[in-house]
Coordinates of C-alpha atoms and ligand atoms in Angstrom, one line a residue:
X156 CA -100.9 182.6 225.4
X157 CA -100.2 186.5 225.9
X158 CA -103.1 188.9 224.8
X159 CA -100.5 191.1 222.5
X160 CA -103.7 193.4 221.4
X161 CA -106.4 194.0 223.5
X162 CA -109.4 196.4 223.0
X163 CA -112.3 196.9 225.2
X164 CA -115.3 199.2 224.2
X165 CA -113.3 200.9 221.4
X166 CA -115.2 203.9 220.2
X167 CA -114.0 206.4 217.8
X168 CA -117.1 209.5 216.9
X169 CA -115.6 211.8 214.3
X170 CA -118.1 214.8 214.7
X171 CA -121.4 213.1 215.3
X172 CA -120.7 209.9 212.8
X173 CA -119.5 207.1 214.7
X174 CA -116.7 205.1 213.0
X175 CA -115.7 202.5 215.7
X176 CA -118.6 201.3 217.9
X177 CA -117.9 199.8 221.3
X178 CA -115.6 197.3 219.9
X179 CA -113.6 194.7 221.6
X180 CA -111.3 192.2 220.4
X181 CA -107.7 190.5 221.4
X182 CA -104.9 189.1 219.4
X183 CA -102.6 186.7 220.9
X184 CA -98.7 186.2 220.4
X185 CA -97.9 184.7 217.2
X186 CA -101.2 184.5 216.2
X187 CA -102.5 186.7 212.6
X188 CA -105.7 188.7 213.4
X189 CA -107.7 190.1 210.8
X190 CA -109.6 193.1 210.7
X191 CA -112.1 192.9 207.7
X192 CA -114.8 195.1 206.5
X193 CA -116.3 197.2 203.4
X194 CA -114.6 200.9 202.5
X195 CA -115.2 202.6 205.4
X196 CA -116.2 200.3 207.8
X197 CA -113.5 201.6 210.7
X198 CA -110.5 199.5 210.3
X199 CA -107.9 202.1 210.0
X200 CA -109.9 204.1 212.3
X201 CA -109.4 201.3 214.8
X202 CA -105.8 200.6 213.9
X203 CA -104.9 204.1 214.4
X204 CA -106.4 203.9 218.2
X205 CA -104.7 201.1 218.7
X206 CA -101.6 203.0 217.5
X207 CA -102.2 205.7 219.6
X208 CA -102.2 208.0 216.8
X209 CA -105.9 209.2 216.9
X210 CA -107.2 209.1 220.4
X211 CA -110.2 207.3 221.0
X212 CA -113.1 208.7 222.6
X213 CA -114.1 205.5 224.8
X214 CA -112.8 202.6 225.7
X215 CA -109.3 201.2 226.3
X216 CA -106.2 199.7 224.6
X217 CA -103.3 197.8 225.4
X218 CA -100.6 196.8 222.7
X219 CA -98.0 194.2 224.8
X220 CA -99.4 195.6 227.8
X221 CA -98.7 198.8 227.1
X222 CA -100.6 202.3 227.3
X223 CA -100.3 203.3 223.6
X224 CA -100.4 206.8 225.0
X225 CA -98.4 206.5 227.9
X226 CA -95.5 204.3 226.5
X227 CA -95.2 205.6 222.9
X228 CA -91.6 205.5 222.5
X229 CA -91.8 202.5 224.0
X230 CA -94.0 200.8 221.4
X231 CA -92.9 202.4 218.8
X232 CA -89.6 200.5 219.2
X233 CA -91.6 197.3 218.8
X234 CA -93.7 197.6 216.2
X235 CA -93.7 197.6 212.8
X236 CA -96.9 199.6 210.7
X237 CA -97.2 199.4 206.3
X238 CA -98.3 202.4 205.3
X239 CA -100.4 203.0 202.5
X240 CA -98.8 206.1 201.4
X241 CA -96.0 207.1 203.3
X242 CA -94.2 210.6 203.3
X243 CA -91.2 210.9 201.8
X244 CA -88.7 212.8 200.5
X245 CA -89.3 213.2 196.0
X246 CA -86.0 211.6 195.1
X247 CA -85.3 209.5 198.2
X248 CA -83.8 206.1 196.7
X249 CA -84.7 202.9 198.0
X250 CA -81.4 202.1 200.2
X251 CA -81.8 205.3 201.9
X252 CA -85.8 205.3 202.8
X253 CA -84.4 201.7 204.1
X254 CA -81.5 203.4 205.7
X255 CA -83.7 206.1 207.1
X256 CA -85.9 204.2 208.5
X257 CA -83.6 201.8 210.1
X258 CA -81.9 204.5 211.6
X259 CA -85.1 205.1 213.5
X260 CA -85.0 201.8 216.0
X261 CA -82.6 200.4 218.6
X262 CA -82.4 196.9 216.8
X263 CA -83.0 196.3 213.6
X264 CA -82.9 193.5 210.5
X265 CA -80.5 194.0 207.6
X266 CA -82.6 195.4 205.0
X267 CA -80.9 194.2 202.2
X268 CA -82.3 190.5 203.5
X269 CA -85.7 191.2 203.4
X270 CA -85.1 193.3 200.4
X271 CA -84.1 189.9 198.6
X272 CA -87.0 188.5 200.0
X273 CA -89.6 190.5 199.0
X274 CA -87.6 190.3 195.7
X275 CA -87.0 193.9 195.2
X276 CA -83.0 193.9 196.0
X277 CA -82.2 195.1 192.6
X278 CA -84.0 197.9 193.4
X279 CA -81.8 199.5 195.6
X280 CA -80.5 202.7 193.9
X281 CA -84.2 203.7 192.5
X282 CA -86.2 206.4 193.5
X283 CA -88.8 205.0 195.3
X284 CA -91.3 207.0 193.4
X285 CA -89.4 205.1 190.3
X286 CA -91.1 202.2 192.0
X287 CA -94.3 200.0 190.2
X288 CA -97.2 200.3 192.9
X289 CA -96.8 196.5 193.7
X290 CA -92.7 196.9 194.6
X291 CA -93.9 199.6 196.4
X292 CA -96.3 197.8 198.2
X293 CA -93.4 195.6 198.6
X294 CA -91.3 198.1 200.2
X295 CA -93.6 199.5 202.7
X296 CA -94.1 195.5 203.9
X297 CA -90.1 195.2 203.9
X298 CA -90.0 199.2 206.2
X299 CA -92.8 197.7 208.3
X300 CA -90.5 194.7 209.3
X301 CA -87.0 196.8 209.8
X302 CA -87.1 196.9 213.3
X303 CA -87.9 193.3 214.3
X304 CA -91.2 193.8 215.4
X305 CA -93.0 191.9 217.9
X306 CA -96.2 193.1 216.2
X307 CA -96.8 194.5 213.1
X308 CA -99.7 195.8 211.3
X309 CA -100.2 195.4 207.4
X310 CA -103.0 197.8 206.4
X311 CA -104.3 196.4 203.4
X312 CA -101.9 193.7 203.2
X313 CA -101.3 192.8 198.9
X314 CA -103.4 195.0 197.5
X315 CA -101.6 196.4 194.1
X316 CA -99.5 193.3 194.1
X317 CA -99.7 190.4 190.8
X318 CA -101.0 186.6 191.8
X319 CA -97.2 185.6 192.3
X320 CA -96.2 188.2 194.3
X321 CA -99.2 187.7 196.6
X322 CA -98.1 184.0 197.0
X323 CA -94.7 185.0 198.1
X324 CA -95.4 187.4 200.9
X325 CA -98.3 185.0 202.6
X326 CA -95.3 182.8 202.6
X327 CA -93.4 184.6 204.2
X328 CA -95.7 185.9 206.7
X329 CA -96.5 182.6 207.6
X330 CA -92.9 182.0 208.4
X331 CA -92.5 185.5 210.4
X332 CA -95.8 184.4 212.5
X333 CA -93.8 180.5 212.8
X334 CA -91.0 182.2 214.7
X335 CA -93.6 184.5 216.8
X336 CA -94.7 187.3 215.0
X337 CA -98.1 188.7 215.9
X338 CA -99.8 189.8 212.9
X339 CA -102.7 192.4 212.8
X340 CA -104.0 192.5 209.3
X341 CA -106.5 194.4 206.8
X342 CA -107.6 192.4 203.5
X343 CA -110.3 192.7 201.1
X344 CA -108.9 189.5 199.8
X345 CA -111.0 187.0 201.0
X346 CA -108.6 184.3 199.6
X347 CA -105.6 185.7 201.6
X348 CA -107.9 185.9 204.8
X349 CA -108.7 182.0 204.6
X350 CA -104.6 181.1 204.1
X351 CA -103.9 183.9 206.5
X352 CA -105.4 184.5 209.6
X353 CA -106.5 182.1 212.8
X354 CA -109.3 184.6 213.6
X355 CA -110.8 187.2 212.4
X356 CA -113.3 190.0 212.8
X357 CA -116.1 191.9 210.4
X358 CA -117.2 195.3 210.8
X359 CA -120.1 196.6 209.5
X360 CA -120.8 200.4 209.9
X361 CA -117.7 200.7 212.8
X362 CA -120.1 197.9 214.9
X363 CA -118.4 194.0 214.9
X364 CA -120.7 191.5 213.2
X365 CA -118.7 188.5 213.1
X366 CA -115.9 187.5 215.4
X367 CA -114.1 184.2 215.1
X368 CA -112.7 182.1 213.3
X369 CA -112.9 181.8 209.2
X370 CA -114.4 178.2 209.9
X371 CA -116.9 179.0 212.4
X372 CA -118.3 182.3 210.2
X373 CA -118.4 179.5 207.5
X374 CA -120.6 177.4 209.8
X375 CA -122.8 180.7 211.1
X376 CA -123.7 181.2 207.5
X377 CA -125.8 179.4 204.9
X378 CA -122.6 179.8 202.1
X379 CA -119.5 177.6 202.1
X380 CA -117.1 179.9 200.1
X381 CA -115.5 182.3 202.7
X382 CA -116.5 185.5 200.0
X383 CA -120.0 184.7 199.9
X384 CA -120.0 184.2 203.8
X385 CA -118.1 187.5 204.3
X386 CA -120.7 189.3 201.5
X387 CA -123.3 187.8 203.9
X388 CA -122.1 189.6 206.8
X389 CA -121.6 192.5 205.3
X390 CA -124.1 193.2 203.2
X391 CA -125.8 196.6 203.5
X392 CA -129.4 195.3 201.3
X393 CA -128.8 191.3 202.8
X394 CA -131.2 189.3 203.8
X395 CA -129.2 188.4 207.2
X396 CA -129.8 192.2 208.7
X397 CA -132.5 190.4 211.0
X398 CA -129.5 188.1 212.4
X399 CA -127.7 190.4 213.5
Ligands
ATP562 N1 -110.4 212.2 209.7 C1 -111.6 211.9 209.5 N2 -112.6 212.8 209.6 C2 -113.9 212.5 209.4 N3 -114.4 211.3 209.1 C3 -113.4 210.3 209.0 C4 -112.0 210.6 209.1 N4 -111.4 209.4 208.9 C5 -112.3 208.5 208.6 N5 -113.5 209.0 208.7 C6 -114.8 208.3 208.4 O1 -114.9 207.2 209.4 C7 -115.4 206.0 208.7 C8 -114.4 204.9 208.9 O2 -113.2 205.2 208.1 P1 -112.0 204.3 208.1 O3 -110.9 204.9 207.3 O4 -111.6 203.8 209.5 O5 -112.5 203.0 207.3 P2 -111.8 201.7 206.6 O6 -112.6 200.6 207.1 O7 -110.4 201.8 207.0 O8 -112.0 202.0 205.1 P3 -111.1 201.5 203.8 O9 -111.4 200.1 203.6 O10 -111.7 202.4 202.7 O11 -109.7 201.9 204.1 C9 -115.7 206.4 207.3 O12 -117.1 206.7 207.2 C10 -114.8 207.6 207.0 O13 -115.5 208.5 206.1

């Protein structure tokens, strides 16, 4: 299978704090990666180098064998990013943010499908700002998959959304990754990680401490609930520091 990500020796200093550490890690076609760690840890830091929106400082990336760099246009066309707060216009509505943004790729997917999805179709004439913060959420997933992306990144995947809601879009995620869809994913939902991704990666303090899958970080650890496990590898105070 295709490497659709791959980072080598990802490092990212802002002044002399290092957010991203010499990190490597590859995501294949159709696979769901995802990127956990505690506020702060470096994932959107490392998201945005893989982007090519913040340049790293060492190290290199390649998003479907691209330069993010060198072939922005080009990867822009492909890939779809959620925002946590995106800029727009006060009284856009949400047709036209939809609208807009479609008008911004080469091929798209009617909007007004995966508005219906996502279950926010009779939405369609309010103000986004009108919006409750889990439609919104909503929203931003449904922009991030306008342009029939090969890849898309959810940054901070469900967070805002009710139990229900969540339910729906891992369903449908899991359907978009059935027909190919590489998915590169933040969570501090530990229960949406397990349903979620095939492998995974923890970062503690911009350095990786666990990479794998959610079984085998299971089996590394003395807990069997995935949040324990996680909590175990991340733990700033924990007794595992020596294991690292
Ligand atoms: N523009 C910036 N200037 C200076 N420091 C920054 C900047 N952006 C992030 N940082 C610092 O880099 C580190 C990593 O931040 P980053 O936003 O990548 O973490 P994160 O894992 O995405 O956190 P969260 O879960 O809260 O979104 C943090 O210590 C943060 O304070």
């Amino acid at each position: 299978m295709k490497d659709m990500i791959k980072v080598e020796k990802l490092t990212k200093k802002y002044g002399s704090h290092t957010a991203v550490d010499e990190i490597n890690l590859s995501v294949k076609r159709g696979t769901v990666f995802g990127l956990l760690g505690a506020n702060g840890a470096g994932k959107t830091t490392t998201i945005e180098c893989i982007l090519g929106t913040k340049k790293a400082d060492h190290g290199t990336v390649s998003i479907m064998g691209m330069d993010p760099h060198k072939q922005r246009k080009k990867i822009f066309q492909k890939v779809g990013v959620q925002f946590q707060e995106a800029a727009y216009q006060d009284k856009i509505t949400v047709s036209e943010l939809c609208e807009f943004t479609a008008s911004l790729y080469k091929s798209t997917t009617d909007f007004m499908e995966l508005l219906s999805e996502f279950g926010i179709s009779d939405k369609l004439k309010s103000p986004v700002k009108e919006l409750s913060g889990g439609q919104r959420q909503r929203l931003f997933i449904v922009l991030a998959l306008i342009p029939k992306p090969e890849v898309v990144f959810l940054d901070e995947l469900t967070t805002g959304l009710d139990a229900r809601s969540r339910r729906d879009v891992w369903k449908i995620l899991a359907d978009l990754k059935e027909m190919g869809l590489t998915i590169f994913l933040t969570s501090h939902f530990m229960d949406e990680v397990e349903v979620l991704c095939d492998q995974i990666c923890i970062l503690k303090r911009g350095k990786i401490v666990f990479y794998g899958t959610v079984a085998e970080a299971i089996r590394q650890s003395p807990y069997e609930k995935f949040e324990d496990v996680y909590l175990w590898f991340t733990d700033e105070e924990g007794q595992n520091d020596e294991n690292l």
